[in-house]
Structure formats: structure tokens, C-alpha cells
Amino acid sequence: MCQPFYLHFKIRKDKERPPSTLDHGQVRRNFAEKAPGLVSAAVTYSKPRLATLWQYAKDELVPPTPAELPAAIQSAKKIIQSAKTGSFKHLTVKEAVLNGLVATEVWMWFYVGEIIGKRGIVGYDV
């Protein structure tokens, strides 16, 4: 008969834990001395990355202009026509994967909007 693994270990109560040799005052002083250097390093590291992020955000996260709306409507009509005729079956694997990723992204942003709208992950307050 096999014993549960926790029965193989004895808990020794005869020995207490050794007293802590950690000096909390020294830890605070070390942190206070190192904090400005850590903050400076974090700022230096993140500045170029935030600049790149801001550049992409200005280009990619803008709403469509009125001139772009007819192209978007035409694209939506093309997708609907493809679904009606079954021509989507002739996509390459790469095109199908990209279409699936775009659909998944739209779906996930819908859920993010729902979570923000209801101010919680689970359920609505009714």
C-alpha cells in the first residue's frame, strides 16, 4: 500500500526558525540610495520605446477618414459576397490565418469594450 507523499516528511517542531538577521533599517537605506539610479535607468530604457509606441499610435489608432469609408464599405460587401458564393474556400492558408487573426482581434476588442462598459469581468449589475 502506497502512502501519500506528505506522510514521508516529518515536521520537526523541536527546532525553531533561526532569528532573522535582516536589518529592515539597512534595507530601507539601501533602497533609498539605489532608487534614484533605478528610476533613471527605467526612464532611459523606456524613452525610445515610448517614442516608437507614440509614433505607431498616431499612425494606426486614428479613426477612418470620410474618404476611407467607401473603401471599407466595399471591403465589407466583398466579404459578404465571398460568404454567399463560397469563394472563401479558395484562400491560401496564409490569407485564411490572417483573416482569422483579424476576426479574433475584433472579437477580443468587443470583449474589452464589454468589460469596460460593465466595469467588471463577470456579469452585469441588474
mmCIF file of C-alpha atoms in Angstrom:
data_model
loop_
_atom_site.group_PDB
_atom_site.id
_atom_site.type_symbol
_atom_site.label_atom_id
_atom_site.label_comp_id
_atom_site.label_asym_id
_atom_site.label_seq_id
_atom_site.Cartn_x
_atom_site.Cartn_y
_atom_site.Cartn_z
ATOM 1 C CA MET A 1 0.000 0.000 0.000
ATOM 2 C CA CYS A 2 1.354 3.372 -1.003
ATOM 3 C CA GLN A 3 1.312 6.249 1.453
ATOM 4 C CA PRO A 4 0.519 9.794 0.412
ATOM 5 C CA PHE A 5 3.670 11.790 -0.195
ATOM 6 C CA TYR A 6 3.014 14.185 2.673
ATOM 7 C CA LEU A 7 3.399 11.348 5.185
ATOM 8 C CA HIS A 8 7.001 10.819 4.084
ATOM 9 C CA PHE A 9 8.060 14.131 5.597
ATOM 10 C CA LYS A 10 8.297 14.707 9.310
ATOM 11 C CA ILE A 11 7.553 18.151 10.631
ATOM 12 C CA ARG A 12 10.170 18.979 13.196
ATOM 13 C CA LYS A 13 8.762 21.141 15.933
ATOM 14 C CA ASP A 14 11.731 20.767 18.240
ATOM 15 C CA LYS A 15 13.773 23.285 16.247
ATOM 16 C CA GLU A 16 12.597 26.826 15.873
ATOM 17 C CA ARG A 17 13.434 29.004 12.966
ATOM 18 C CA PRO A 18 16.620 30.958 13.424
ATOM 19 C CA PRO A 19 16.162 34.616 14.259
ATOM 20 C CA SER A 20 16.148 36.915 11.285
ATOM 21 C CA THR A 21 19.437 38.634 10.582
ATOM 22 C CA LEU A 22 17.753 41.073 8.206
ATOM 23 C CA ASP A 23 18.040 44.673 9.352
ATOM 24 C CA HIS A 24 14.980 46.456 7.975
ATOM 25 C CA GLY A 25 16.519 49.858 8.535
ATOM 26 C CA GLN A 26 19.506 48.910 6.388
ATOM 27 C CA VAL A 27 17.188 47.572 3.666
ATOM 28 C CA ARG A 28 15.333 50.909 3.611
ATOM 29 C CA ARG A 29 18.591 52.875 3.439
ATOM 30 C CA ASN A 30 19.867 50.683 0.588
ATOM 31 C CA PHE A 31 16.618 51.147 -1.293
ATOM 32 C CA ALA A 32 16.646 54.906 -0.722
ATOM 33 C CA GLU A 33 20.217 55.062 -2.063
ATOM 34 C CA LYS A 34 19.517 52.920 -5.135
ATOM 35 C CA ALA A 35 16.043 54.230 -6.044
ATOM 36 C CA PRO A 36 17.155 57.343 -7.994
ATOM 37 C CA GLY A 37 19.540 55.245 -10.103
ATOM 38 C CA LEU A 38 16.829 52.679 -10.792
ATOM 39 C CA VAL A 39 14.331 55.361 -11.792
ATOM 40 C CA SER A 40 16.919 56.985 -14.050
ATOM 41 C CA ALA A 41 17.692 53.649 -15.705
ATOM 42 C CA ALA A 42 13.977 52.944 -16.207
ATOM 43 C CA VAL A 43 13.424 56.353 -17.814
ATOM 44 C CA THR A 44 16.478 55.939 -20.063
ATOM 45 C CA TYR A 45 15.310 52.474 -21.114
ATOM 46 C CA SER A 46 11.699 53.444 -21.794
ATOM 47 C CA LYS A 47 12.080 56.815 -23.571
ATOM 48 C CA PRO A 48 12.930 55.462 -27.062
ATOM 49 C CA ARG A 49 10.369 52.682 -26.751
ATOM 50 C CA LEU A 50 7.617 55.088 -25.749
ATOM 51 C CA ALA A 51 8.563 57.376 -28.650
ATOM 52 C CA THR A 52 8.196 54.438 -31.058
ATOM 53 C CA LEU A 53 4.888 53.470 -29.455
ATOM 54 C CA TRP A 54 3.598 57.032 -29.764
ATOM 55 C CA GLN A 55 4.630 57.174 -33.426
ATOM 56 C CA TYR A 56 2.747 53.959 -34.236
ATOM 57 C CA ALA A 57 -0.236 55.072 -32.145
ATOM 58 C CA LYS A 58 -0.543 58.322 -34.119
ATOM 59 C CA ASP A 59 -0.477 56.385 -37.405
ATOM 60 C CA GLU A 60 -2.521 53.304 -36.575
ATOM 61 C CA LEU A 61 -5.006 54.285 -33.882
ATOM 62 C CA VAL A 62 -6.854 57.002 -35.727
ATOM 63 C CA PRO A 63 -10.465 56.611 -36.833
ATOM 64 C CA PRO A 64 -11.092 56.317 -40.568
ATOM 65 C CA THR A 65 -11.464 59.497 -42.530
ATOM 66 C CA PRO A 66 -14.596 60.120 -44.618
ATOM 67 C CA ALA A 67 -12.512 59.400 -47.726
ATOM 68 C CA GLU A 68 -11.689 55.903 -46.422
ATOM 69 C CA LEU A 69 -15.292 54.900 -45.669
ATOM 70 C CA PRO A 70 -16.258 53.874 -49.251
ATOM 71 C CA ALA A 71 -13.268 51.513 -49.396
ATOM 72 C CA ALA A 72 -14.288 49.955 -46.059
ATOM 73 C CA ILE A 73 -17.878 49.512 -47.246
ATOM 74 C CA GLN A 74 -16.658 47.917 -50.488
ATOM 75 C CA SER A 75 -14.436 45.554 -48.487
ATOM 76 C CA ALA A 76 -17.390 44.531 -46.292
ATOM 77 C CA LYS A 77 -19.529 43.901 -49.387
ATOM 78 C CA LYS A 78 -16.729 41.766 -50.838
ATOM 79 C CA ILE A 79 -16.592 39.655 -47.660
ATOM 80 C CA ILE A 80 -20.377 39.150 -47.693
ATOM 81 C CA GLN A 81 -20.294 38.185 -51.377
ATOM 82 C CA SER A 82 -17.439 35.767 -50.666
ATOM 83 C CA ALA A 83 -19.522 34.116 -47.943
ATOM 84 C CA LYS A 84 -22.545 33.815 -50.258
ATOM 85 C CA THR A 85 -20.650 32.315 -53.190
ATOM 86 C CA GLY A 86 -18.206 30.171 -51.208
ATOM 87 C CA SER A 87 -15.150 31.737 -52.832
ATOM 88 C CA PHE A 88 -13.527 31.978 -49.399
ATOM 89 C CA LYS A 89 -12.735 28.270 -49.817
ATOM 90 C CA HIS A 90 -10.069 29.200 -52.357
ATOM 91 C CA LEU A 91 -7.975 31.309 -49.986
ATOM 92 C CA THR A 92 -4.368 30.383 -49.311
ATOM 93 C CA VAL A 93 -3.503 29.181 -45.836
ATOM 94 C CA LYS A 94 -1.687 32.439 -45.123
ATOM 95 C CA GLU A 95 -4.703 34.544 -46.143
ATOM 96 C CA ALA A 96 -7.036 32.357 -44.081
ATOM 97 C CA VAL A 97 -4.814 32.619 -40.997
ATOM 98 C CA LEU A 98 -4.546 36.395 -41.369
ATOM 99 C CA ASN A 99 -8.323 36.696 -41.768
ATOM 100 C CA GLY A 100 -8.789 34.554 -38.677
ATOM 101 C CA LEU A 101 -6.375 36.691 -36.667
ATOM 102 C CA VAL A 102 -8.146 39.890 -37.697
ATOM 103 C CA ALA A 103 -11.523 38.408 -36.771
ATOM 104 C CA THR A 104 -10.139 37.262 -33.410
ATOM 105 C CA GLU A 105 -8.722 40.730 -32.739
ATOM 106 C CA VAL A 106 -12.079 42.372 -33.471
ATOM 107 C CA TRP A 107 -13.808 39.830 -31.264
ATOM 108 C CA MET A 108 -11.386 40.427 -28.368
ATOM 109 C CA TRP A 109 -11.744 44.228 -28.643
ATOM 110 C CA PHE A 110 -15.506 43.712 -28.419
ATOM 111 C CA TYR A 111 -14.978 41.836 -25.143
ATOM 112 C CA VAL A 112 -12.630 44.528 -23.834
ATOM 113 C CA GLY A 113 -15.333 47.094 -24.565
ATOM 114 C CA GLU A 114 -17.882 44.977 -22.747
ATOM 115 C CA ILE A 115 -15.626 44.670 -19.696
ATOM 116 C CA ILE A 116 -15.032 48.421 -19.662
ATOM 117 C CA GLY A 117 -18.736 49.126 -20.151
ATOM 118 C CA LYS A 118 -19.918 46.946 -17.324
ATOM 119 C CA ARG A 119 -16.937 47.883 -15.100
ATOM 120 C CA GLY A 120 -16.151 44.297 -14.262
ATOM 121 C CA ILE A 121 -15.209 40.976 -15.781
ATOM 122 C CA VAL A 122 -18.195 38.981 -14.556
ATOM 123 C CA GLY A 123 -21.838 39.832 -15.126
ATOM 124 C CA TYR A 124 -23.902 42.960 -15.109
ATOM 125 C CA ASP A 125 -25.373 44.607 -12.004
ATOM 126 C CA VAL A 126 -29.103 44.103 -12.548
#
